[in-house]
């Protein structure tokens, strides 16, 4: 079974631009979560989607948005990029409630120049 | 709000020895789940072990075991017979029973010395 797939692996943008990151969950997983990982802050929760609905949201500005499609694939968009948005963005999918763990992708490394 | 604290930014252990990584959390919920994830330099996060709060028995997965103290809100990870491949960043994570939102600690970098 294929794991969580994130594209692209690396991305370089300049301040003010916008970016879209993609995540394909494990087949059958309907919950997709996004995290921002930085050396100083660790993993910060961005948002979680289930059946195309955002159910949970972290404390990030409105420049960070996401969506989920009917096939459970998810995209994350960041507009008006700032230098501080440079980070590893991780996507994770989960099968269901209870003790089901999240399975992570390899992440997208976003660098802002 | 729930919080997860890992007070050891970095730990070292000799190969074949045992090491314990600490994690404390704060919550007012009675039902929740706790996880330890490992992130090697290759960067993919891998589940190491999980614990349901309603279970008193500590979870064990081969060389990995936890010491879950619910009253103290403590969830430490013990790695026995440490191997070079155990070198990684280890994250403790909390999830309430009614949510898919995970809260992660800041991580502990484990170095394994040959």
PDB file of C-alpha atoms in Angstrom:
ATOM      1  CA  UNK A   1       0.000   0.000   0.000  1.00  0.00           C
ATOM      2  CA  UNK A   2       1.416   3.381  -0.957  1.00  0.00           C
ATOM      3  CA  UNK A   3       2.205   5.781   1.846  1.00  0.00           C
ATOM      4  CA  UNK A   4       1.342   9.445   2.171  1.00  0.00           C
ATOM      5  CA  UNK A   5       2.675  11.315  -0.841  1.00  0.00           C
ATOM      6  CA  UNK A   6       3.577  14.973  -0.725  1.00  0.00           C
ATOM      7  CA  UNK A   7       4.547  17.084  -3.703  1.00  0.00           C
ATOM      8  CA  UNK A   8       6.748  18.857  -4.393  1.00  0.00           C
ATOM      9  CA  UNK A   9       9.615  17.800  -2.105  1.00  0.00           C
ATOM     10  CA  UNK A  10      11.350  21.143  -2.347  1.00  0.00           C
ATOM     11  CA  UNK A  11      10.145  24.601  -3.220  1.00  0.00           C
ATOM     12  CA  UNK A  12      11.864  27.970  -3.383  1.00  0.00           C
ATOM     13  CA  UNK A  13       9.748  31.113  -3.459  1.00  0.00           C
ATOM     14  CA  UNK A  14      10.225  34.817  -2.850  1.00  0.00           C
ATOM     15  CA  UNK A  15       8.409  37.055  -0.420  1.00  0.00           C
ATOM     16  CA  UNK A  16       4.946  38.055  -1.519  1.00  0.00           C
ATOM     17  CA  UNK A  17       4.369  35.043  -3.729  1.00  0.00           C
ATOM     18  CA  UNK A  18       1.885  32.295  -3.031  1.00  0.00           C
ATOM     19  CA  UNK A  19       2.385  28.550  -2.980  1.00  0.00           C
ATOM     20  CA  UNK A  20       0.266  25.409  -3.142  1.00  0.00           C
ATOM     21  CA  UNK A  21       1.369  22.132  -1.604  1.00  0.00           C
ATOM     22  CA  UNK A  22      -0.263  18.802  -2.326  1.00  0.00           C
ATOM     23  CA  UNK A  23      -0.864  15.712  -0.218  1.00  0.00           C
ATOM     24  CA  UNK A  24      -2.262  12.335  -1.231  1.00  0.00           C
ATOM     25  CA  UNK A  25      -3.222  10.233   1.790  1.00  0.00           C
ATOM     26  CA  UNK A  26      -2.972   6.510   2.182  1.00  0.00           C
ATOM     27  CA  UNK A  27      -5.794   4.799   0.314  1.00  0.00           C
ATOM     28  CA  UNK A  28      -8.868   4.618   2.515  1.00  0.00           C
ATOM     29  CA  UNK A  29      -7.727   7.350   4.889  1.00  0.00           C
ATOM     30  CA  UNK A  30     -10.224  10.192   5.056  1.00  0.00           C
ATOM     31  CA  UNK A  31      -8.555  12.416   7.625  1.00  0.00           C
ATOM     32  CA  UNK A  32      -5.682  14.625   6.478  1.00  0.00           C
ATOM     33  CA  UNK A  33      -3.745  16.967   8.755  1.00  0.00           C
ATOM     34  CA  UNK A  34      -1.095  19.548   7.990  1.00  0.00           C
ATOM     35  CA  UNK A  35       1.793  20.640  10.206  1.00  0.00           C
ATOM     36  CA  UNK A  36       4.509  23.253   9.992  1.00  0.00           C
ATOM     37  CA  UNK A  37       7.850  22.097  11.358  1.00  0.00           C
ATOM     38  CA  UNK A  38      10.599  24.555  12.223  1.00  0.00           C
ATOM     39  CA  UNK A  39      13.729  24.043  14.348  1.00  0.00           C
ATOM     40  CA  UNK A  40      12.597  26.452  17.014  1.00  0.00           C
ATOM     41  CA  UNK A  41       8.879  25.668  17.205  1.00  0.00           C
ATOM     42  CA  UNK A  42       8.727  21.948  16.534  1.00  0.00           C
ATOM     43  CA  UNK A  43       5.549  20.720  14.882  1.00  0.00           C
ATOM     44  CA  UNK A  44       2.755  23.232  14.810  1.00  0.00           C
ATOM     45  CA  UNK A  45      -0.712  22.054  13.822  1.00  0.00           C
ATOM     46  CA  UNK A  46      -2.188  23.923  10.875  1.00  0.00           C
ATOM     47  CA  UNK A  47      -5.510  22.234  10.145  1.00  0.00           C
ATOM     48  CA  UNK A  48      -7.260  18.929   9.705  1.00  0.00           C
ATOM     49  CA  UNK A  49      -9.752  17.854   7.061  1.00  0.00           C
ATOM     50  CA  UNK A  50     -12.214  15.005   7.002  1.00  0.00           C
ATOM     51  CA  UNK A  51     -14.625  14.314   4.157  1.00  0.00           C
ATOM     52  CA  UNK A  52     -13.827  17.669   2.529  1.00  0.00           C
ATOM     53  CA  UNK A  53     -14.610  19.591   5.734  1.00  0.00           C
ATOM     54  CA  UNK A  54     -12.131  21.435   7.904  1.00  0.00           C
ATOM     55  CA  UNK A  55     -12.751  20.153  11.414  1.00  0.00           C
ATOM     56  CA  UNK A  56      -9.822  21.566  13.341  1.00  0.00           C
ATOM     57  CA  UNK A  57      -7.658  24.616  12.859  1.00  0.00           C
ATOM     58  CA  UNK A  58      -4.459  25.767  14.531  1.00  0.00           C
ATOM     59  CA  UNK A  59      -3.351  29.281  15.367  1.00  0.00           C
ATOM     60  CA  UNK A  60      -2.096  30.439  12.005  1.00  0.00           C
ATOM     61  CA  UNK A  61      -3.043  33.579  10.081  1.00  0.00           C
ATOM     62  CA  UNK A  62      -5.606  33.509   7.316  1.00  0.00           C
ATOM     63  CA  UNK A  63      -2.823  33.430   4.726  1.00  0.00           C
ATOM     64  CA  UNK A  64      -2.714  29.706   5.414  1.00  0.00           C
ATOM     65  CA  UNK A  65      -5.617  27.828   3.907  1.00  0.00           C
ATOM     66  CA  UNK A  66      -6.412  24.371   2.735  1.00  0.00           C
ATOM     67  CA  UNK A  67      -8.955  22.169   1.151  1.00  0.00           C
ATOM     68  CA  UNK A  68      -9.739  18.526   0.638  1.00  0.00           C
ATOM     69  CA  UNK A  69     -11.165  16.914  -2.444  1.00  0.00           C
ATOM     70  CA  UNK A  70     -13.666  14.101  -2.739  1.00  0.00           C
ATOM     71  CA  UNK A  71     -10.840  11.577  -3.228  1.00  0.00           C
ATOM     72  CA  UNK A  72      -9.359  12.741   0.115  1.00  0.00           C
ATOM     73  CA  UNK A  73      -6.374  14.422  -1.524  1.00  0.00           C
ATOM     74  CA  UNK A  74      -5.607  17.711   0.148  1.00  0.00           C
ATOM     75  CA  UNK A  75      -3.919  20.940  -0.801  1.00  0.00           C
ATOM     76  CA  UNK A  76      -2.499  23.657   1.362  1.00  0.00           C
ATOM     77  CA  UNK A  77      -2.096  27.202   0.142  1.00  0.00           C
ATOM     78  CA  UNK A  78      -0.021  29.988   1.608  1.00  0.00           C
ATOM     79  CA  UNK A  79      -0.472  33.464   0.187  1.00  0.00           C
ATOM     80  CA  UNK A  80       1.720  36.553   0.529  1.00  0.00           C
ATOM     81  CA  UNK A  81       4.690  34.503   1.632  1.00  0.00           C
ATOM     82  CA  UNK A  82       6.914  35.824   4.407  1.00  0.00           C
ATOM     83  CA  UNK A  83      10.474  34.841   5.337  1.00  0.00           C
ATOM     84  CA  UNK A  84       9.126  33.197   8.490  1.00  0.00           C
ATOM     85  CA  UNK A  85       7.094  30.766   6.414  1.00  0.00           C
ATOM     86  CA  UNK A  86      10.281  28.883   5.557  1.00  0.00           C
ATOM     87  CA  UNK A  87       9.734  25.457   7.051  1.00  0.00           C
ATOM     88  CA  UNK A  88       9.116  21.788   6.452  1.00  0.00           C
ATOM     89  CA  UNK A  89       5.416  21.231   5.841  1.00  0.00           C
ATOM     90  CA  UNK A  90       4.222  17.798   6.821  1.00  0.00           C
ATOM     91  CA  UNK A  91       1.008  16.102   5.860  1.00  0.00           C
ATOM     92  CA  UNK A  92      -0.413  13.161   7.777  1.00  0.00           C
ATOM     93  CA  UNK A  93      -3.370  10.905   7.164  1.00  0.00           C
ATOM     94  CA  UNK A  94      -5.363   8.739   9.506  1.00  0.00           C
ATOM     95  CA  UNK A  95      -7.774   5.865   9.063  1.00  0.00           C
ATOM     96  CA  UNK A  96     -10.208   6.679  11.794  1.00  0.00           C
ATOM     97  CA  UNK A  97     -10.903   7.607  15.385  1.00  0.00           C
ATOM     98  CA  UNK A  98      -9.637   5.939  18.503  1.00  0.00           C
ATOM     99  CA  UNK A  99      -6.049   4.876  18.728  1.00  0.00           C
ATOM    100  CA  UNK A 100      -5.489   4.996  14.999  1.00  0.00           C
ATOM    101  CA  UNK A 101      -2.194   6.809  14.505  1.00  0.00           C
ATOM    102  CA  UNK A 102      -1.322   9.350  11.882  1.00  0.00           C
ATOM    103  CA  UNK A 103       0.923   8.342   9.012  1.00  0.00           C
ATOM    104  CA  UNK A 104       3.201  11.058   7.745  1.00  0.00           C
ATOM    105  CA  UNK A 105       4.541  11.976   4.345  1.00  0.00           C
ATOM    106  CA  UNK A 106       8.127  13.019   3.670  1.00  0.00           C
ATOM    107  CA  UNK A 107       7.166  16.674   3.726  1.00  0.00           C
ATOM    108  CA  UNK A 108       7.697  19.655   1.475  1.00  0.00           C
ATOM    109  CA  UNK A 109      10.662  21.871   2.271  1.00  0.00           C
ATOM    110  CA  UNK A 110       9.638  25.461   1.540  1.00  0.00           C
ATOM    111  CA  UNK A 111      12.340  28.111   1.398  1.00  0.00           C
ATOM    112  CA  UNK A 112      11.479  31.790   1.113  1.00  0.00           C
ATOM    113  CA  UNK A 113      14.101  34.140  -0.291  1.00  0.00           C
TER     114      UNK A 113
ATOM    115  CA  UNK B   1      -5.716  23.954  26.216  1.00  0.00           C
ATOM    116  CA  UNK B   2      -3.611  20.846  26.081  1.00  0.00           C
ATOM    117  CA  UNK B   3       0.159  21.098  26.100  1.00  0.00           C
ATOM    118  CA  UNK B   4       2.993  18.619  25.655  1.00  0.00           C
ATOM    119  CA  UNK B   5       6.430  19.247  27.116  1.00  0.00           C
ATOM    120  CA  UNK B   6       9.671  17.482  26.319  1.00  0.00           C
ATOM    121  CA  UNK B   7      12.272  18.954  28.623  1.00  0.00           C
ATOM    122  CA  UNK B   8      15.308  17.208  27.112  1.00  0.00           C
ATOM    123  CA  UNK B   9      16.345  18.865  23.838  1.00  0.00           C
ATOM    124  CA  UNK B  10      19.114  16.324  23.365  1.00  0.00           C
ATOM    125  CA  UNK B  11      20.145  12.974  24.822  1.00  0.00           C
ATOM    126  CA  UNK B  12      23.035  10.603  24.199  1.00  0.00           C
ATOM    127  CA  UNK B  13      23.288   6.888  24.818  1.00  0.00           C
ATOM    128  CA  UNK B  14      25.935   4.264  24.241  1.00  0.00           C
ATOM    129  CA  UNK B  15      25.105   1.523  21.806  1.00  0.00           C
ATOM    130  CA  UNK B  16      23.441  -1.453  23.584  1.00  0.00           C
ATOM    131  CA  UNK B  17      22.569   0.689  26.614  1.00  0.00           C
ATOM    132  CA  UNK B  18      19.151   1.882  27.779  1.00  0.00           C
ATOM    133  CA  UNK B  19      17.857   5.435  27.568  1.00  0.00           C
ATOM    134  CA  UNK B  20      14.649   7.092  28.761  1.00  0.00           C
ATOM    135  CA  UNK B  21      13.098  10.109  27.078  1.00  0.00           C
ATOM    136  CA  UNK B  22      10.744  12.251  29.134  1.00  0.00           C
ATOM    137  CA  UNK B  23       7.385  13.700  28.197  1.00  0.00           C
ATOM    138  CA  UNK B  24       4.792  15.451  30.314  1.00  0.00           C
ATOM    139  CA  UNK B  25       1.442  16.757  29.219  1.00  0.00           C
ATOM    140  CA  UNK B  26      -1.366  18.818  30.546  1.00  0.00           C
ATOM    141  CA  UNK B  27      -5.030  18.125  29.886  1.00  0.00           C
ATOM    142  CA  UNK B  28      -8.378  18.241  31.590  1.00  0.00           C
ATOM    143  CA  UNK B  29      -9.713  15.371  29.483  1.00  0.00           C
ATOM    144  CA  UNK B  30      -9.996  11.884  30.928  1.00  0.00           C
ATOM    145  CA  UNK B  31      -9.924   9.988  27.657  1.00  0.00           C
ATOM    146  CA  UNK B  32      -7.051  10.533  25.242  1.00  0.00           C
ATOM    147  CA  UNK B  33      -4.203   8.904  23.378  1.00  0.00           C
ATOM    148  CA  UNK B  34      -0.476   9.365  23.600  1.00  0.00           C
ATOM    149  CA  UNK B  35       2.104   8.610  20.941  1.00  0.00           C
ATOM    150  CA  UNK B  36       5.830   8.593  20.425  1.00  0.00           C
ATOM    151  CA  UNK B  37       7.029   9.344  16.907  1.00  0.00           C
ATOM    152  CA  UNK B  38      10.550   9.052  15.544  1.00  0.00           C
ATOM    153  CA  UNK B  39      11.937  11.305  12.826  1.00  0.00           C
ATOM    154  CA  UNK B  40      15.266  10.106  11.388  1.00  0.00           C
ATOM    155  CA  UNK B  41      17.441  12.446   9.331  1.00  0.00           C
ATOM    156  CA  UNK B  42      15.599  11.176   6.257  1.00  0.00           C
ATOM    157  CA  UNK B  43      12.755  13.142   7.862  1.00  0.00           C
ATOM    158  CA  UNK B  44       9.754  10.848   7.560  1.00  0.00           C
ATOM    159  CA  UNK B  45       7.934  10.612  10.881  1.00  0.00           C
ATOM    160  CA  UNK B  46       7.408   7.040  12.000  1.00  0.00           C
ATOM    161  CA  UNK B  47       5.125   5.835  14.791  1.00  0.00           C
ATOM    162  CA  UNK B  48       7.102   4.152  17.559  1.00  0.00           C
ATOM    163  CA  UNK B  49       4.473   3.334  20.140  1.00  0.00           C
ATOM    164  CA  UNK B  50       1.008   4.393  21.294  1.00  0.00           C
ATOM    165  CA  UNK B  51      -0.860   4.324  24.600  1.00  0.00           C
ATOM    166  CA  UNK B  52      -4.563   4.606  25.327  1.00  0.00           C
ATOM    167  CA  UNK B  53      -5.157   6.583  28.511  1.00  0.00           C
ATOM    168  CA  UNK B  54      -7.843   4.179  29.741  1.00  0.00           C
ATOM    169  CA  UNK B  55      -5.367   1.290  29.719  1.00  0.00           C
ATOM    170  CA  UNK B  56      -3.325   0.928  32.871  1.00  0.00           C
ATOM    171  CA  UNK B  57      -0.861  -1.455  31.295  1.00  0.00           C
ATOM    172  CA  UNK B  58       2.156   0.215  29.747  1.00  0.00           C
ATOM    173  CA  UNK B  59       2.537  -0.302  25.998  1.00  0.00           C
ATOM    174  CA  UNK B  60       5.515  -2.252  24.687  1.00  0.00           C
ATOM    175  CA  UNK B  61       6.856  -2.687  21.161  1.00  0.00           C
ATOM    176  CA  UNK B  62       9.975  -4.846  21.043  1.00  0.00           C
ATOM    177  CA  UNK B  63      12.815  -2.713  22.480  1.00  0.00           C
ATOM    178  CA  UNK B  64      10.527   0.263  23.059  1.00  0.00           C
ATOM    179  CA  UNK B  65       8.325   0.622  26.102  1.00  0.00           C
ATOM    180  CA  UNK B  66       6.574   3.446  27.901  1.00  0.00           C
ATOM    181  CA  UNK B  67       6.081   4.408  31.503  1.00  0.00           C
ATOM    182  CA  UNK B  68       2.618   5.933  31.572  1.00  0.00           C
ATOM    183  CA  UNK B  69       1.724   7.710  34.798  1.00  0.00           C
ATOM    184  CA  UNK B  70      -1.750   9.119  34.269  1.00  0.00           C
ATOM    185  CA  UNK B  71      -2.049  10.934  37.583  1.00  0.00           C
ATOM    186  CA  UNK B  72       1.317  12.588  37.090  1.00  0.00           C
ATOM    187  CA  UNK B  73       0.561  13.207  33.396  1.00  0.00           C
ATOM    188  CA  UNK B  74       3.843  11.669  32.430  1.00  0.00           C
ATOM    189  CA  UNK B  75       4.589   9.510  29.401  1.00  0.00           C
ATOM    190  CA  UNK B  76       8.251   8.525  29.096  1.00  0.00           C
ATOM    191  CA  UNK B  77       9.792   6.326  26.408  1.00  0.00           C
ATOM    192  CA  UNK B  78      12.396   3.704  27.261  1.00  0.00           C
ATOM    193  CA  UNK B  79      14.631   2.357  24.539  1.00  0.00           C
ATOM    194  CA  UNK B  80      16.491  -0.799  25.492  1.00  0.00           C
ATOM    195  CA  UNK B  81      19.572  -2.200  23.763  1.00  0.00           C
ATOM    196  CA  UNK B  82      20.001   1.033  21.800  1.00  0.00           C
ATOM    197  CA  UNK B  83      21.107   0.695  18.199  1.00  0.00           C
ATOM    198  CA  UNK B  84      22.740   3.147  15.824  1.00  0.00           C
ATOM    199  CA  UNK B  85      19.520   3.204  13.831  1.00  0.00           C
ATOM    200  CA  UNK B  86      17.673   4.609  16.830  1.00  0.00           C
ATOM    201  CA  UNK B  87      19.424   7.946  16.347  1.00  0.00           C
ATOM    202  CA  UNK B  88      16.673  10.396  15.470  1.00  0.00           C
ATOM    203  CA  UNK B  89      14.433  13.137  16.725  1.00  0.00           C
ATOM    204  CA  UNK B  90      11.723  11.760  19.003  1.00  0.00           C
ATOM    205  CA  UNK B  91       8.405  13.516  19.412  1.00  0.00           C
ATOM    206  CA  UNK B  92       5.783  12.921  22.051  1.00  0.00           C
ATOM    207  CA  UNK B  93       2.218  13.620  20.900  1.00  0.00           C
ATOM    208  CA  UNK B  94      -1.205  13.915  22.512  1.00  0.00           C
ATOM    209  CA  UNK B  95      -4.626  13.512  20.974  1.00  0.00           C
ATOM    210  CA  UNK B  96      -7.963  13.862  22.685  1.00  0.00           C
ATOM    211  CA  UNK B  97     -10.468  11.108  22.102  1.00  0.00           C
ATOM    212  CA  UNK B  98     -12.953  13.328  20.298  1.00  0.00           C
ATOM    213  CA  UNK B  99     -10.575  15.018  17.908  1.00  0.00           C
ATOM    214  CA  UNK B 100      -8.087  14.320  15.161  1.00  0.00           C
ATOM    215  CA  UNK B 101      -5.931  17.235  16.305  1.00  0.00           C
ATOM    216  CA  UNK B 102      -2.533  16.158  17.558  1.00  0.00           C
ATOM    217  CA  UNK B 103      -0.397  18.247  19.864  1.00  0.00           C
ATOM    218  CA  UNK B 104       3.326  17.597  19.627  1.00  0.00           C
ATOM    219  CA  UNK B 105       6.168  18.321  21.979  1.00  0.00           C
ATOM    220  CA  UNK B 106       9.262  20.127  20.720  1.00  0.00           C
ATOM    221  CA  UNK B 107      11.210  16.908  20.406  1.00  0.00           C
ATOM    222  CA  UNK B 108      14.310  15.238  21.849  1.00  0.00           C
ATOM    223  CA  UNK B 109      17.270  14.572  19.622  1.00  0.00           C
ATOM    224  CA  UNK B 110      18.760  11.182  20.479  1.00  0.00           C
ATOM    225  CA  UNK B 111      22.361  10.440  19.614  1.00  0.00           C
ATOM    226  CA  UNK B 112      23.614   6.858  19.766  1.00  0.00           C
ATOM    227  CA  UNK B 113      27.345   6.516  20.378  1.00  0.00           C
ATOM    228  CA  UNK B 114      29.236   3.539  18.970  1.00  0.00           C
TER     229      UNK B 114
END
